Coordinates of C-alpha atoms in Angstrom, one line a residue:
M1 CA 56.8 105.3 98.3
I2 CA 55.1 107.8 100.5
A3 CA 52.0 109.3 99.0
L4 CA 52.7 112.2 96.5
T5 CA 50.6 113.9 94.0
A6 CA 51.7 114.0 90.3
A7 CA 52.4 117.7 90.7
Q8 CA 54.7 117.0 93.7
I9 CA 56.6 114.4 91.6
A10 CA 56.9 116.9 88.8
E11 CA 58.2 119.6 91.1
A12 CA 60.8 117.2 92.7
T13 CA 62.1 116.0 89.3
G14 CA 61.8 119.2 87.2
G15 CA 59.2 117.5 85.0
T16 CA 56.0 118.4 83.3
L17 CA 52.6 116.6 83.4
H18 CA 51.1 115.0 80.4
G19 CA 47.8 113.1 80.5
V20 CA 47.6 113.2 84.3
A21 CA 45.9 115.5 86.8
H22 CA 48.0 117.6 89.2
A23 CA 46.1 116.0 92.1
Q24 CA 46.6 112.4 91.0
V25 CA 48.0 110.5 94.0
V26 CA 50.9 108.2 93.5
A27 CA 51.3 106.0 96.6
G28 CA 52.5 102.5 95.5
A29 CA 55.9 101.0 94.7
V30 CA 58.4 102.7 92.4
V31 CA 59.6 100.1 89.9
T32 CA 61.6 99.9 86.7
D33 CA 60.1 96.6 85.5
S34 CA 56.5 96.7 84.3
R35 CA 56.0 93.1 85.7
D36 CA 56.5 94.5 89.2
V37 CA 53.9 97.3 89.0
E38 CA 51.6 97.6 91.9
P39 CA 48.3 99.5 91.8
G40 CA 48.8 103.2 92.5
G41 CA 52.6 103.0 92.0
L42 CA 55.1 104.8 89.7
F43 CA 56.7 103.1 86.7
V44 CA 60.1 104.5 85.8
A45 CA 60.7 104.1 82.0
L46 CA 64.4 103.8 81.9
P47 CA 66.2 103.4 78.6
G48 CA 68.3 100.2 78.5
E49 CA 71.0 98.7 76.4
H50 CA 68.6 96.1 75.0
V51 CA 65.1 97.3 75.9
D52 CA 63.5 100.7 76.4
G53 CA 61.2 101.1 79.4
H54 CA 59.1 103.5 77.4
D55 CA 57.9 100.6 75.3
F56 CA 56.4 99.0 78.4
A57 CA 54.7 102.0 79.8
A58 CA 51.2 101.1 78.4
A59 CA 51.5 97.7 80.0
A60 CA 52.5 99.3 83.3
V61 CA 49.5 101.6 83.3
A62 CA 47.2 98.7 82.4
A63 CA 48.7 96.9 85.4
G64 CA 47.7 99.7 87.7
A65 CA 50.5 102.3 87.6
A66 CA 49.2 105.7 88.6
A67 CA 51.9 107.5 86.6
V68 CA 54.9 107.0 84.5
L69 CA 58.3 108.8 84.8
A70 CA 59.4 109.2 81.2
A71 CA 61.6 111.2 78.8
R72 CA 58.7 112.0 76.4
P73 CA 54.9 112.1 76.4
L74 CA 53.4 108.7 75.9
T75 CA 50.2 107.3 74.4
G76 CA 48.4 104.0 74.6
E77 CA 47.5 101.7 71.8
D78 CA 44.2 103.6 71.3
G79 CA 46.1 106.9 71.0
S80 CA 45.0 108.3 74.4
A81 CA 47.7 110.0 76.6
L82 CA 49.2 107.9 79.3
P83 CA 49.6 109.6 82.8
T84 CA 53.2 110.8 82.5
V85 CA 55.7 113.0 84.3
V86 CA 58.0 114.0 81.5
V87 CA 61.6 114.8 82.5
P88 CA 64.8 115.6 80.7
D89 CA 66.7 112.6 82.0
V90 CA 64.8 109.7 83.6
E91 CA 67.8 108.3 85.6
V92 CA 68.6 111.7 87.1
A93 CA 65.0 112.3 87.8
L94 CA 64.8 109.1 89.7
G95 CA 67.6 110.2 91.9
D96 CA 66.0 113.7 92.4
L97 CA 62.8 112.1 93.5
A98 CA 64.6 109.9 96.0
R99 CA 66.5 112.9 97.4
D100 CA 63.2 114.8 97.8
V101 CA 61.4 112.0 99.5
L102 CA 64.3 111.3 101.9
A103 CA 64.4 115.0 102.9
Q104 CA 60.6 114.8 103.7
L105 CA 61.1 111.6 105.7
R106 CA 64.0 113.1 107.7
E107 CA 61.9 116.1 108.6
A108 CA 59.0 113.9 109.7
A109 CA 61.4 111.7 111.7
L110 CA 62.4 114.7 113.8
A111 CA 58.8 115.7 114.7
P112 CA 57.3 114.5 118.0
G113 CA 56.5 110.8 117.7
G114 CA 58.7 110.5 114.6
S115 CA 60.7 107.5 113.8
G116 CA 64.1 108.9 114.4
L117 CA 65.3 107.8 111.0
R118 CA 69.0 106.9 110.6
V119 CA 70.6 106.4 107.2
V120 CA 73.6 104.0 107.1
G121 CA 75.7 103.8 103.9
V122 CA 78.1 101.0 103.3
T123 CA 80.9 100.9 100.8
G124 CA 84.2 99.0 100.1
S125 CA 85.9 96.9 97.5
V126 CA 84.9 93.7 99.3
G127 CA 82.1 92.6 101.6
K128 CA 79.5 95.4 100.9
T129 CA 76.5 93.1 100.3
T130 CA 77.3 90.7 103.2
T131 CA 77.8 93.6 105.6
K132 CA 74.6 95.2 104.3
D133 CA 72.7 92.0 104.9
L134 CA 74.1 91.6 108.4
L135 CA 73.3 95.2 109.3
A136 CA 69.8 94.9 107.9
Q137 CA 69.1 91.9 110.1
L138 CA 70.6 93.7 113.2
C139 CA 68.6 96.9 112.6
G140 CA 65.5 94.9 111.5
A141 CA 65.3 93.4 115.0
A142 CA 65.4 96.8 116.6
G143 CA 62.8 98.6 114.4
P144 CA 61.3 99.0 110.9
T145 CA 64.2 98.8 108.4
V146 CA 64.6 99.2 104.7
A147 CA 67.6 97.7 102.9
P148 CA 68.5 96.9 99.3
V149 CA 67.5 93.6 97.7
R150 CA 70.5 91.8 96.3
S151 CA 73.1 94.4 95.4
F152 CA 71.0 97.5 94.5
N153 CA 73.9 99.8 95.0
N154 CA 74.2 102.1 92.0
E155 CA 72.5 105.2 90.6
I156 CA 69.3 103.2 89.9
G157 CA 69.3 100.7 92.7
L158 CA 70.0 103.1 95.5
P159 CA 67.2 105.6 94.8
L160 CA 64.8 102.6 94.3
T161 CA 65.7 101.5 97.8
V162 CA 65.3 105.0 99.3
L163 CA 61.8 105.2 97.8
R164 CA 60.8 102.0 99.6
A165 CA 61.1 103.9 102.9
D166 CA 58.1 105.5 104.6
E167 CA 57.3 107.5 107.8
S168 CA 57.6 104.4 110.0
T169 CA 61.2 103.6 108.8
R170 CA 63.7 103.8 111.6
F171 CA 66.8 102.5 109.7
L172 CA 67.6 102.9 106.0
V173 CA 70.6 100.7 105.2
L174 CA 72.1 101.5 101.8
E175 CA 74.8 99.7 99.9
M176 CA 76.9 102.2 97.9
G177 CA 79.0 100.9 95.0
A178 CA 81.5 102.8 92.9
S179 CA 83.1 101.8 89.6
G180 CA 84.9 105.1 89.2
P181 CA 85.5 108.5 90.7
G182 CA 82.4 110.6 91.5
H183 CA 80.0 107.7 91.8
L184 CA 79.8 107.8 95.6
T185 CA 79.5 111.6 95.5
Y186 CA 76.5 111.2 93.3
L187 CA 74.9 108.6 95.6
T188 CA 75.6 110.6 98.8
R189 CA 74.0 113.6 97.3
I190 CA 70.8 111.6 96.9
A191 CA 71.1 110.0 100.4
P192 CA 73.6 111.7 102.7
P193 CA 74.4 109.1 105.4
D194 CA 74.1 109.6 109.2
V195 CA 76.6 106.7 109.4
A196 CA 79.1 105.9 106.6
V197 CA 81.0 102.5 106.7
V198 CA 84.1 101.9 104.7
L199 CA 85.2 98.3 104.6
V200 CA 88.4 98.0 102.6
V201 CA 90.2 99.6 99.7
G202 CA 91.0 96.8 97.2
H203 CA 91.4 96.0 93.5
A204 CA 87.7 95.6 92.6
H205 CA 86.7 97.5 89.4
L206 CA 90.3 98.9 89.2
G207 CA 90.0 99.4 85.5
G208 CA 87.2 102.0 86.0
F209 CA 89.2 104.3 88.2
G210 CA 91.8 105.3 85.6
G211 CA 94.8 104.6 87.8
G212 CA 96.0 102.6 90.8
I213 CA 94.9 101.6 94.2
E214 CA 95.2 105.2 95.5
D215 CA 92.6 106.3 93.0
V216 CA 90.3 103.6 94.4
A217 CA 90.9 105.0 97.9
R218 CA 90.1 108.5 96.9
A219 CA 86.8 107.3 95.3
K220 CA 85.8 105.3 98.4
S221 CA 86.5 108.4 100.6
E222 CA 83.7 110.2 98.9
I223 CA 81.2 108.5 101.2
V224 CA 82.9 110.0 104.2
Q225 CA 82.9 113.4 102.6
G226 CA 79.2 112.9 101.8
L227 CA 78.2 112.4 105.5
L228 CA 75.8 114.8 107.1
P229 CA 77.5 117.5 109.2
E230 CA 77.0 115.5 112.4
G231 CA 77.5 112.1 110.7
V232 CA 79.8 109.3 112.0
A233 CA 82.5 107.7 109.9
V234 CA 82.9 103.9 110.7
L235 CA 86.3 102.9 109.4
N236 CA 88.4 99.7 109.1
A237 CA 91.3 100.0 111.4
D238 CA 93.2 97.2 109.6
D239 CA 93.4 99.1 106.3
P240 CA 95.8 102.1 106.4
R241 CA 94.0 103.7 103.4
V242 CA 90.7 103.5 105.1
V243 CA 92.0 104.8 108.4
A244 CA 93.4 107.8 106.6
M245 CA 89.9 108.8 105.7
A246 CA 89.4 110.0 109.3
A247 CA 90.9 113.3 108.3
L248 CA 88.0 113.9 105.9
A249 CA 85.2 113.0 108.4
P250 CA 83.0 116.0 109.5
G251 CA 82.5 114.6 113.0
E252 CA 83.0 111.5 115.1
V253 CA 85.1 108.5 113.8
V254 CA 84.6 104.9 115.0
T255 CA 87.0 102.2 114.0
F256 CA 86.6 98.4 113.7
G257 CA 88.9 95.5 113.0
Q258 CA 91.3 93.1 114.6
S259 CA 93.9 95.8 115.3
Q260 CA 94.5 96.5 118.9
G261 CA 93.5 100.1 118.6
A262 CA 90.1 99.4 117.0
W263 CA 87.1 100.6 119.0
V264 CA 85.1 97.5 117.9
R265 CA 87.3 94.4 117.5
A266 CA 87.4 90.6 117.6
T267 CA 89.5 88.5 119.9
D268 CA 89.9 84.8 120.3
V269 CA 88.8 84.1 116.7
R270 CA 88.4 80.4 115.9
V271 CA 86.9 78.6 112.9
D272 CA 85.0 75.3 113.2
R273 CA 85.2 72.5 110.6
A274 CA 82.2 73.9 108.8
G275 CA 84.1 77.1 108.2
R276 CA 82.1 79.2 110.6
A277 CA 83.8 81.6 112.9
R278 CA 83.4 82.3 116.6
F279 CA 84.9 85.2 118.4
T280 CA 84.6 87.6 121.3
L281 CA 83.2 91.0 120.3
V282 CA 85.0 93.7 122.3
V283 CA 83.9 97.3 122.4
G284 CA 86.0 99.9 124.0
D285 CA 89.7 100.6 124.6
G286 CA 90.4 99.0 128.0
T287 CA 88.6 101.7 130.0
P288 CA 85.7 100.9 132.4
E289 CA 83.3 101.4 129.5
R290 CA 84.9 98.4 127.7
A291 CA 82.4 95.6 127.1
Q292 CA 82.4 92.2 125.4
A293 CA 80.1 89.5 124.2
D294 CA 80.4 86.1 122.4
V295 CA 79.5 85.8 118.8
A296 CA 79.0 82.6 116.7
L297 CA 78.5 83.4 113.1
R298 CA 76.4 81.2 110.8
L299 CA 78.2 82.5 107.7
V300 CA 80.9 80.3 106.1
G301 CA 84.4 81.8 105.9
E302 CA 86.7 83.5 108.4
H303 CA 86.7 86.6 106.3
H304 CA 83.1 87.3 107.5
V305 CA 84.5 88.3 110.9
H306 CA 85.5 91.5 109.3
N307 CA 82.1 92.1 107.8
A308 CA 80.5 91.3 111.2
L309 CA 82.7 93.8 113.0
A310 CA 81.8 96.5 110.4
A311 CA 78.1 95.7 110.9
A312 CA 78.5 95.7 114.7
A313 CA 80.3 99.1 114.7
A314 CA 77.6 100.6 112.5
A315 CA 74.7 99.2 114.5
L316 CA 76.2 100.3 117.8
T317 CA 76.7 103.8 116.3
A318 CA 73.1 103.8 115.1
G319 CA 71.8 103.1 118.6
L320 CA 71.7 99.3 119.2
T321 CA 73.0 97.7 122.4
L322 CA 75.9 95.3 122.5
D323 CA 73.6 92.5 123.5
E324 CA 71.3 93.2 120.6
V325 CA 74.3 93.2 118.2
A326 CA 75.9 90.0 119.5
T327 CA 72.6 88.1 119.5
G328 CA 71.7 89.4 116.1
L329 CA 75.1 88.5 114.5
S330 CA 74.9 85.0 115.9
G331 CA 71.5 84.5 114.3
A332 CA 72.1 86.2 111.0
D333 CA 72.0 84.4 107.7
A334 CA 73.3 85.1 104.2
L335 CA 70.4 86.8 102.5
S336 CA 71.6 87.6 99.0
P337 CA 71.8 84.8 96.4
H338 CA 75.2 83.4 95.2
R339 CA 77.0 84.9 98.3
M340 CA 78.9 82.0 100.1
H341 CA 75.6 80.0 99.9
V342 CA 76.3 76.5 101.1
V343 CA 74.2 73.6 100.0
D344 CA 74.8 70.0 101.2
R345 CA 73.3 67.9 98.4
A346 CA 71.6 64.6 98.9
D347 CA 74.4 62.8 96.9
G348 CA 77.0 63.9 99.5
V349 CA 78.5 66.8 97.6
T350 CA 78.8 70.2 99.3
V351 CA 78.5 73.3 97.1
I352 CA 79.7 76.7 98.1
D353 CA 78.1 79.1 95.6
D354 CA 79.9 82.5 95.8
S355 CA 79.4 83.3 92.1
Y356 CA 77.8 86.7 92.3
N357 CA 81.0 88.7 92.2
A358 CA 84.7 88.3 92.4
N359 CA 87.9 90.3 92.8
P360 CA 91.4 89.2 94.0
D361 CA 90.6 89.8 97.7
S362 CA 87.3 88.0 97.7
M363 CA 88.7 85.2 95.5
R364 CA 91.5 84.6 98.0
A365 CA 89.0 84.6 101.0
A366 CA 86.7 82.1 99.2
L367 CA 89.6 79.7 98.4
K368 CA 90.7 79.7 102.0
A369 CA 87.2 79.0 103.1
L370 CA 87.0 76.1 100.7
A371 CA 90.3 74.6 102.1
V372 CA 88.9 74.9 105.6
V373 CA 85.6 73.2 104.9
A374 CA 87.2 70.4 102.9
G375 CA 89.9 69.8 105.4
R376 CA 92.1 66.8 104.9
D377 CA 89.5 64.1 104.4
R378 CA 87.3 65.7 101.6
R379 CA 88.3 66.6 98.1
S380 CA 88.3 70.3 97.4
I381 CA 87.2 71.6 93.9
A382 CA 87.5 75.2 92.9
V383 CA 85.5 76.2 89.8
L384 CA 86.8 79.6 89.0
G385 CA 85.8 82.2 86.3
E386 CA 87.1 85.5 85.2
M387 CA 87.4 88.5 87.6
L388 CA 86.3 91.5 85.5
E389 CA 87.3 95.1 85.5
L390 CA 90.8 94.7 86.8
G391 CA 92.5 96.8 84.2
D392 CA 96.1 96.2 83.1
G393 CA 96.8 94.0 86.1
S394 CA 94.2 91.4 85.1
R395 CA 96.5 88.7 83.9
E396 CA 98.8 89.0 86.9
A397 CA 95.9 88.9 89.3
H398 CA 94.4 85.7 87.7
D399 CA 97.8 84.1 87.6
A400 CA 98.2 84.7 91.4
I401 CA 94.9 83.0 92.1
G402 CA 96.0 79.9 90.3
R403 CA 99.2 79.8 92.3
L404 CA 97.2 80.3 95.6
A405 CA 95.0 77.3 94.7
V406 CA 98.1 75.1 94.5
R407 CA 99.5 76.5 97.8
L408 CA 96.2 75.7 99.5
N409 CA 96.3 72.2 98.1
I410 CA 93.0 72.5 96.3
G411 CA 92.4 69.0 94.8
L412 CA 91.0 70.1 91.5
T413 CA 90.8 73.6 89.9
V414 CA 88.3 74.0 87.0
V415 CA 89.0 77.2 85.1
V416 CA 86.0 78.4 83.1
G417 CA 86.3 80.7 80.1
E418 CA 89.2 82.1 78.1
G419 CA 89.3 85.3 80.3
A420 CA 90.3 83.2 83.3
R421 CA 92.9 81.1 81.5
A422 CA 95.7 82.8 83.4
I423 CA 94.4 81.0 86.6
R424 CA 95.3 77.7 85.0
D425 CA 98.7 79.1 83.9
G426 CA 99.5 80.3 87.4
A427 CA 98.6 76.9 88.8
N428 CA 100.8 75.1 86.3
H429 CA 103.7 77.4 87.1
E430 CA 103.3 76.9 90.8
G431 CA 103.6 73.1 90.3
S432 CA 100.2 71.7 89.5
W433 CA 100.3 68.9 87.1
G434 CA 98.3 66.1 85.5
D435 CA 94.6 66.2 86.2
E436 CA 94.7 68.8 89.0
V437 CA 93.7 71.6 86.7
A438 CA 91.1 71.6 83.9
L439 CA 90.0 74.4 81.5
A440 CA 86.4 74.5 80.4
D441 CA 85.3 76.7 77.5
D442 CA 82.1 77.8 79.1
V443 CA 79.5 77.2 81.8
D444 CA 77.8 74.4 79.9
A445 CA 81.1 72.6 79.4
A446 CA 82.0 73.0 83.0
A447 CA 78.6 71.7 84.1
A448 CA 78.9 68.6 81.9
F449 CA 82.4 67.9 83.2
L450 CA 81.4 68.2 86.8
A451 CA 78.4 65.9 86.3
D452 CA 80.9 63.1 85.6
E453 CA 83.6 64.2 88.0
L454 CA 81.8 64.9 91.3
R455 CA 81.5 62.2 93.9
A456 CA 80.2 62.0 97.4
G457 CA 82.3 63.9 99.9
D458 CA 83.5 66.6 97.4
V459 CA 83.4 70.2 98.4
V460 CA 82.9 72.5 95.4
L461 CA 83.4 76.3 95.3
V462 CA 81.9 78.3 92.4
K463 CA 83.4 81.8 92.1
S464 CA 83.6 84.5 89.4
S465 CA 82.4 88.0 88.6
Y466 CA 78.7 88.1 87.8
G467 CA 79.4 89.0 84.1
A468 CA 81.4 85.8 83.7
G469 CA 78.1 83.9 84.2
L470 CA 79.2 81.2 86.7
W471 CA 76.0 82.1 88.7
R472 CA 74.3 79.8 86.2
L473 CA 76.6 77.0 87.2
G474 CA 75.9 77.8 90.8
D475 CA 72.2 77.3 90.1
I476 CA 72.8 74.0 88.3
L477 CA 75.0 72.6 91.1
T478 CA 72.7 73.5 93.9
A479 CA 69.6 72.1 92.1
D480 CA 68.3 68.7 92.9
P481 CA 70.8 66.3 91.1
A482 CA 67.9 63.9 90.4
D483 CA 65.9 66.5 88.5
P484 CA 65.9 65.4 84.8
A485 CA 65.8 69.1 83.7
D486 CA 69.2 69.7 85.4
P487 CA 72.0 69.6 82.8
A488 CA 74.4 68.4 85.4
A489 CA 72.2 65.3 86.0
T490 CA 71.6 64.4 82.4
A491 CA 75.0 65.0 80.9
G492 CA 76.6 61.9 79.2
T493 CA 79.7 60.0 80.3
G494 CA 83.2 60.7 79.3
E495 CA 85.1 64.0 79.1
P496 CA 82.8 66.5 77.3
A497 CA 83.9 68.8 74.5
G498 CA 85.2 72.1 75.8
V499 CA 87.2 70.8 78.7
S500 CA 90.9 70.2 78.6
G501 CA 93.5 69.2 81.2
S502 CA 96.5 71.3 82.3

């Protein structure tokens, strides 16, 4: 965080000072975990479902925190007052602090010699984190860039990301998630974007929106309405609900996609045997200004073409050249864990770990990528868990995924957990039979089953919502199979308890 006095933090957050001098300088990282405290930083004592950050404030100060943002005055074990900025609501205060700091950075960026800071917000039901990662790598090659770690995209993660920026930051890339109406409005009030990217309106978190897909569209459109007055909306031309958001944009609209009318689009898309896409990146509408460049993605899955186009459109809008964008996309890697992470194990098994999140759209894309990578000469295995927060349509959505697995000729589908049982039912109804589908009670049962089942040449996809826990299985399958500590390497022979056939 930029250097602020305790008094300035109190002013920004509506807080009062306890046990700390007005002139105390806070200039280190802003963190919510006392283990991450850096000398001179700010510890944010958030109340949690299982633990309360206030209980760790003394440890944070002992580790070097210059101040604590808290809901009440705090004392150490010896009864002395801890340096605290006391606020009515810690989470709200965190957002208020980020808003104030960003306003200061924007003012400094406009001064002679300033960084020319540009804030880019990314939202959508599918692909936010991958697009954010691509965009961060593109911008990072062009100037100092701050972007979220993992998927820091909510009312806590976004302000923490903003507070990592300083006077040198040229690009601030923000992932903005929404699980209900009003969420993006809250986030854009903290960090109004110069560029707002909307990827797709899908069925992710449908249960939190209180209605159908149109409610999701209205919620996603909040990022467009939250743009700065001269901000640019970057919209998916292939999604009618996203294109319709152009009417809400305060200024310029740029479109991307594979539709003929998109300003940034892909032509001549082809996918190699490893599942990686190549295409021609075309910018313009056929006028003399039209330009094009070749792109060869290193990411696995044809669906990443869409994410790459979104990142390209946003980067071009933010000031990068076409050559910078094409070169950057061709060299970009998957940065966030459990996001189409491909590991070729020493025993000849290929694991595609995409277990961080799942919804019907991303599940379909991952299954198609699995089928491409496996081809006709390798066995494909889909290990699938529950897709959470789908509301009343959950069973139908899971059933459809099971049917798709059969249509794609997936060799073995392992369904993990009772919440995902409808995937097995859908596969059975579509015509799967015998040992083509198995149901595992939990992650441990699935790991033990796969330890006996996997053989050289297999391609394994692991996919579920984060809350379903299959990321643990992803870690097990991508670990060294010779490691004795690995449950997948030490499981016994025979079909383990907790796994049943179709």
